[in-house]
mmCIF file of C-alpha atoms in Angstrom:
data_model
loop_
_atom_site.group_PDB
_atom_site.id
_atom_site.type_symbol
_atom_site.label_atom_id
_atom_site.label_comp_id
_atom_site.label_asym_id
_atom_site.label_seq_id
_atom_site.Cartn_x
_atom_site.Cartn_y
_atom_site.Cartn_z
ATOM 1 C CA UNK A 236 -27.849 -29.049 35.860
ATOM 2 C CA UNK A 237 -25.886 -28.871 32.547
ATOM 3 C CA UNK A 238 -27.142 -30.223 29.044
ATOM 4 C CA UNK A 239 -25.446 -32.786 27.863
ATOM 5 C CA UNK A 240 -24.524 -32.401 23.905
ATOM 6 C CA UNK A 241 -26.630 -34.482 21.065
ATOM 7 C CA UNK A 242 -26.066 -38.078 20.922
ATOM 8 C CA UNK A 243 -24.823 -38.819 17.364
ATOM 9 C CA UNK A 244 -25.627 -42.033 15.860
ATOM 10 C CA UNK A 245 -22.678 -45.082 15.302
ATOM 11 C CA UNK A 246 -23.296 -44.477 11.769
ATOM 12 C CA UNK A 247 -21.783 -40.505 12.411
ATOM 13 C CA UNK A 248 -19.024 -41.438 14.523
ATOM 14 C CA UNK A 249 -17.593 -43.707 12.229
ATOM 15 C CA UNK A 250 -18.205 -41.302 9.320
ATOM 16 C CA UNK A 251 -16.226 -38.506 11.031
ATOM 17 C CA UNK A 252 -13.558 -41.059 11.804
ATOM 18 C CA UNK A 253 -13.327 -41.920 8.919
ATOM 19 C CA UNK A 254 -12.973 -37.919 7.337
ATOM 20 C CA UNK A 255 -10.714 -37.506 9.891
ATOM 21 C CA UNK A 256 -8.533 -40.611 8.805
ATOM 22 C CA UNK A 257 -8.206 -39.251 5.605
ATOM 23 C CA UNK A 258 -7.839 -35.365 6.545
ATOM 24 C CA UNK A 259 -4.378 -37.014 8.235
ATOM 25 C CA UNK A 260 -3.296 -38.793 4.938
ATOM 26 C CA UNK A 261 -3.363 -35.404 3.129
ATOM 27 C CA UNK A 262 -1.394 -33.889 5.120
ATOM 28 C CA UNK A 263 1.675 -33.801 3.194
ATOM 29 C CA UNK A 264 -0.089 -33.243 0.279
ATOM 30 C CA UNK A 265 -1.307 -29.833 1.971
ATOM 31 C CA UNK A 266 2.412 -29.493 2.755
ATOM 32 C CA UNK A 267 3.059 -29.755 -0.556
ATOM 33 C CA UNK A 268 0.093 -27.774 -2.116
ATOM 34 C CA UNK A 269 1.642 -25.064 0.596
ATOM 35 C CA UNK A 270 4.804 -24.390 -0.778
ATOM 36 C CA UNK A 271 3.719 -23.061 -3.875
ATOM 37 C CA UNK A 272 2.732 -20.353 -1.825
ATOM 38 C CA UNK A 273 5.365 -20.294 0.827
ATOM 39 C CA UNK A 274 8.838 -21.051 1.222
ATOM 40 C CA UNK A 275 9.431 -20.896 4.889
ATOM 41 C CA UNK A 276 9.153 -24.343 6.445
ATOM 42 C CA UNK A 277 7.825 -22.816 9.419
ATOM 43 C CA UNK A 278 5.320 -20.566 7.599
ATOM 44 C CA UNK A 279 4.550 -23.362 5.750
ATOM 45 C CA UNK A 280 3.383 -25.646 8.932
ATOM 46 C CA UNK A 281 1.725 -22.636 10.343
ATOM 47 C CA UNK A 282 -0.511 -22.344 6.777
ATOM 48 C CA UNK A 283 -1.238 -26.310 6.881
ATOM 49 C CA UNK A 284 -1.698 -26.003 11.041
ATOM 50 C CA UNK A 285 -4.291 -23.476 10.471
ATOM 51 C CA UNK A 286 -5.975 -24.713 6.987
ATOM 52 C CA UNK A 287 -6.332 -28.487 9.498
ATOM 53 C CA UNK A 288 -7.640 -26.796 12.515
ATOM 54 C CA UNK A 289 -10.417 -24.977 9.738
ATOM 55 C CA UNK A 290 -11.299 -27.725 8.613
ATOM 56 C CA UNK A 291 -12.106 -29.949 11.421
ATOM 57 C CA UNK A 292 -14.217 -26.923 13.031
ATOM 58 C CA UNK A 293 -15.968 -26.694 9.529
ATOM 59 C CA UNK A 294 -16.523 -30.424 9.655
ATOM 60 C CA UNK A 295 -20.152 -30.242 9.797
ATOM 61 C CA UNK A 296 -20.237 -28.196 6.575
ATOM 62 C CA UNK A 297 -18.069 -30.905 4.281
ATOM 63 C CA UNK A 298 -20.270 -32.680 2.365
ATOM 64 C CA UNK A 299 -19.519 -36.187 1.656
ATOM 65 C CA UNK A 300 -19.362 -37.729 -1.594
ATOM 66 C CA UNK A 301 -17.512 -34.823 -2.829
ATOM 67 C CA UNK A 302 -13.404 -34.490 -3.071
ATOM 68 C CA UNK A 303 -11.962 -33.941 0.850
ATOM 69 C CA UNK A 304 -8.759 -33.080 -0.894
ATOM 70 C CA UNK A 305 -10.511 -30.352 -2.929
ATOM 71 C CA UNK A 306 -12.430 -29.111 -0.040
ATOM 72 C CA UNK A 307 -8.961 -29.050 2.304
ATOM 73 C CA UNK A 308 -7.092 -27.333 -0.705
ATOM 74 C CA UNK A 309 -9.275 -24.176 -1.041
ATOM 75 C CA UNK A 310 -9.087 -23.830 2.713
ATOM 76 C CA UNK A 311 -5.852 -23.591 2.461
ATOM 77 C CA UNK A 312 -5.393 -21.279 -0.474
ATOM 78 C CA UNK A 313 -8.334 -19.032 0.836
ATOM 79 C CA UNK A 314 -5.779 -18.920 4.174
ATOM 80 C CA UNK A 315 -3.027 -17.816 2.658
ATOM 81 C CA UNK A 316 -4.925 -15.318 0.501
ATOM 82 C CA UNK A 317 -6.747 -13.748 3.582
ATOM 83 C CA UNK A 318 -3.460 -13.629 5.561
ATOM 84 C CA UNK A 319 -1.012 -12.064 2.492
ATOM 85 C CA UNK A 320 -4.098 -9.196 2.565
ATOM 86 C CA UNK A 321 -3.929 -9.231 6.187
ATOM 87 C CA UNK A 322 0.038 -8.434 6.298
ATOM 88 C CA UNK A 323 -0.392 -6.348 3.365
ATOM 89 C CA UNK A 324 -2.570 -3.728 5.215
ATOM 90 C CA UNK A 325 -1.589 -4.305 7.896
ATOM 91 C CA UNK A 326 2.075 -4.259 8.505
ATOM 92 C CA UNK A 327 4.002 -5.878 11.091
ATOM 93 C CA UNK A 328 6.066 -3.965 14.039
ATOM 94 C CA UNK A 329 9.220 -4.691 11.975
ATOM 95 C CA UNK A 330 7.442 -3.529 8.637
ATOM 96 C CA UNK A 331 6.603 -0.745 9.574
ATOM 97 C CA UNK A 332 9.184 0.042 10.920
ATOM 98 C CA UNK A 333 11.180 -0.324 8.080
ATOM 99 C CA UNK A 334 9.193 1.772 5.737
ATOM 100 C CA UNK A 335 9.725 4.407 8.102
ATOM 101 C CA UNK A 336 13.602 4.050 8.196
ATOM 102 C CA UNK A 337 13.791 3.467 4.285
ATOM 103 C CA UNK A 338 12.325 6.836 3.521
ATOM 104 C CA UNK A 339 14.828 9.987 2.791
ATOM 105 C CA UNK A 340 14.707 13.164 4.262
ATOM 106 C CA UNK A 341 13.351 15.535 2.548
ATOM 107 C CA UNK A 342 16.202 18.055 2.517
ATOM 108 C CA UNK A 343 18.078 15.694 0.886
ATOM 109 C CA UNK A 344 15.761 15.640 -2.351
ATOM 110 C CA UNK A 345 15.989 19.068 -2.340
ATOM 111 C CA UNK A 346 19.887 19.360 -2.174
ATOM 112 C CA UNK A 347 19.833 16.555 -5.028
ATOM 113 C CA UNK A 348 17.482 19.284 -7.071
ATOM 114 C CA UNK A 349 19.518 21.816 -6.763
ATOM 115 C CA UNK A 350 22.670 19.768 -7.863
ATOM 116 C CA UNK A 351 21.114 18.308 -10.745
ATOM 117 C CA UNK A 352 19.557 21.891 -11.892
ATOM 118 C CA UNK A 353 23.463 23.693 -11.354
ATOM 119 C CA UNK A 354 24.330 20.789 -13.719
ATOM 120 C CA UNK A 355 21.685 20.914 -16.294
ATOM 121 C CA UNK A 356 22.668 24.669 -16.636
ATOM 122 C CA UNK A 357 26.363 23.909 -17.514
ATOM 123 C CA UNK A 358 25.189 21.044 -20.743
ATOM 124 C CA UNK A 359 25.082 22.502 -24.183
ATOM 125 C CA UNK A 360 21.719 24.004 -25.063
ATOM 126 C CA UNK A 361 21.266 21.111 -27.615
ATOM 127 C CA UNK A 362 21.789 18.339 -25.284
ATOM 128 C CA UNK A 363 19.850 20.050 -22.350
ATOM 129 C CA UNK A 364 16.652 20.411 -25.021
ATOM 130 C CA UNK A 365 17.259 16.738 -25.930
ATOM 131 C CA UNK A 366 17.339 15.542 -22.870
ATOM 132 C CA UNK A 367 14.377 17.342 -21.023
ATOM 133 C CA UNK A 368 12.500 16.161 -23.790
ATOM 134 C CA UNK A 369 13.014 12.577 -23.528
ATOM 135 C CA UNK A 370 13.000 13.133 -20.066
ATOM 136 C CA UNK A 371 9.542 14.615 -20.002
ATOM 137 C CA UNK A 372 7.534 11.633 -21.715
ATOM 138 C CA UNK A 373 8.072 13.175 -25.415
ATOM 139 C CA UNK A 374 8.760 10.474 -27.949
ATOM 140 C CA UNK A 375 12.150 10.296 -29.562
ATOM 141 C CA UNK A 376 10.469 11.137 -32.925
ATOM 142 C CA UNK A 377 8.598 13.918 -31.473
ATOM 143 C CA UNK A 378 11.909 15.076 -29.886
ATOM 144 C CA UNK A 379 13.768 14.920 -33.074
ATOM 145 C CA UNK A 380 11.562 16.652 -34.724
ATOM 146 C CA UNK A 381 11.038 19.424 -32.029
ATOM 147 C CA UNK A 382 15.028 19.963 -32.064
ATOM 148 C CA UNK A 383 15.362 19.876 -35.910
ATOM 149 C CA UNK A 384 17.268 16.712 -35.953
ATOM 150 C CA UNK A 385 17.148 12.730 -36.926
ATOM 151 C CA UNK A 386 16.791 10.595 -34.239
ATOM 152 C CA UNK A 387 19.737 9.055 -33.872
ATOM 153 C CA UNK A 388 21.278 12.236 -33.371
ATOM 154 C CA UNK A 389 18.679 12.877 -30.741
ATOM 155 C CA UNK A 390 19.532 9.287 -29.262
ATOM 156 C CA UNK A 391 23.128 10.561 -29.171
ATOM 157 C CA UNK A 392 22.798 13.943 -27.707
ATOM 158 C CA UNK A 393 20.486 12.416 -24.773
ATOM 159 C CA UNK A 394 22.886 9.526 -24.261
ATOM 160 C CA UNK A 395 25.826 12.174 -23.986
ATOM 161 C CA UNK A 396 23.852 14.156 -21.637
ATOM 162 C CA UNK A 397 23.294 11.408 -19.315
ATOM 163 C CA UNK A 398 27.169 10.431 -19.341
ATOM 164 C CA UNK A 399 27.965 14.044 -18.755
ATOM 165 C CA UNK A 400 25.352 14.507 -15.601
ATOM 166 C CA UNK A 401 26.517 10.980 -14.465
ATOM 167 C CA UNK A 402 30.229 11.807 -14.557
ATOM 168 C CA UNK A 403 29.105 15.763 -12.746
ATOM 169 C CA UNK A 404 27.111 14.289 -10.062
ATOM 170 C CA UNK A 405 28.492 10.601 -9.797
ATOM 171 C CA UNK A 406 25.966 8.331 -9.059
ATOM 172 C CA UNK A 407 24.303 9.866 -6.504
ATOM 173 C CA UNK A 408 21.220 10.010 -8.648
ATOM 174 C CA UNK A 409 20.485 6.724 -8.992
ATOM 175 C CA UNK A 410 18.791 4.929 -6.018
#
């Protein structure tokens, strides 16, 4: 013999109804809350699909006397924040499968290394100095005054270094 579920009182009924009633009047305001987030239209129905089917399940936990559209508006945004963490660690099929594609070969780095290290060897010691420098983290005004020079001079001889390895290697460099 099977249990039948508690009876709920008229009073209830008609105060669910009534939640319900005006959980269906937000909806486009849910729509609209979920764009800020999203700008799929599909994603967004999905987000205000799953922040609705929340909240009627959680129901029982809304208080009443207290804002509905509040209440349905942090659903929603706690949603969206659990699945952008979700997708963040862990990445789809296609994702991941792209990470794996956009990644170079290794070899490839290393030919680039040895390019760029046959071309640094045929600058002018002063540029080469200015430029490793600069390129190392060392403040122009430290690097002037490591190479004996004023900074704009420095400026210049690290500019001209960059033209010269640009116009050696082409643009290969830069990815």
């Amino acid at each position: 013999m099977t249990s039948l579920p508690p009876r709920r009182s008229a009073s209830q009924c008609k105060e669910k109804s009534a939640i319900e009633l005006e959980i269906v009047e937000l909806t486009p305001a849910l729509r609209a809350f979920a764009r800020r987030f999203l700008r799929s239209e599909d994603d967004i129905d999905d987000l205000v699909q799953e922040t609705l089917l929340k909240a009627l399940n959680s129901l029982h936990l809304y208080q009443p006397g207290t804002s509905l559209k509040s209440w349905l508006f942090t659903i929603l945004r706690n949603t969206f924040c659990t699945n952008y963490r979700r997708k963040k660690r862990e990445p789809s099929g296609m994702d991941a499968a792209m990470e794996q594609v956009a990644i170079a070969p290794t070899q490839e780095w290393v030919l680039r290394e040895h390019e760029l290290q046959r071309a640094l060897t045929l600058l002018s010691e002063d540029r080469r100095r200015a430029l490793t420098l600069v390129a190392a983290g060392t403040s122009y005004e430290d690097a002037a005054r490591m190479c004996g020079c004023r900074i704009g001079t420095l400026k210049s001889r690290v500019s001209r270094a960059r033209e010269s390895l640009v116009a050696m290697l082409g643009n290969n460099l830069v990815d």
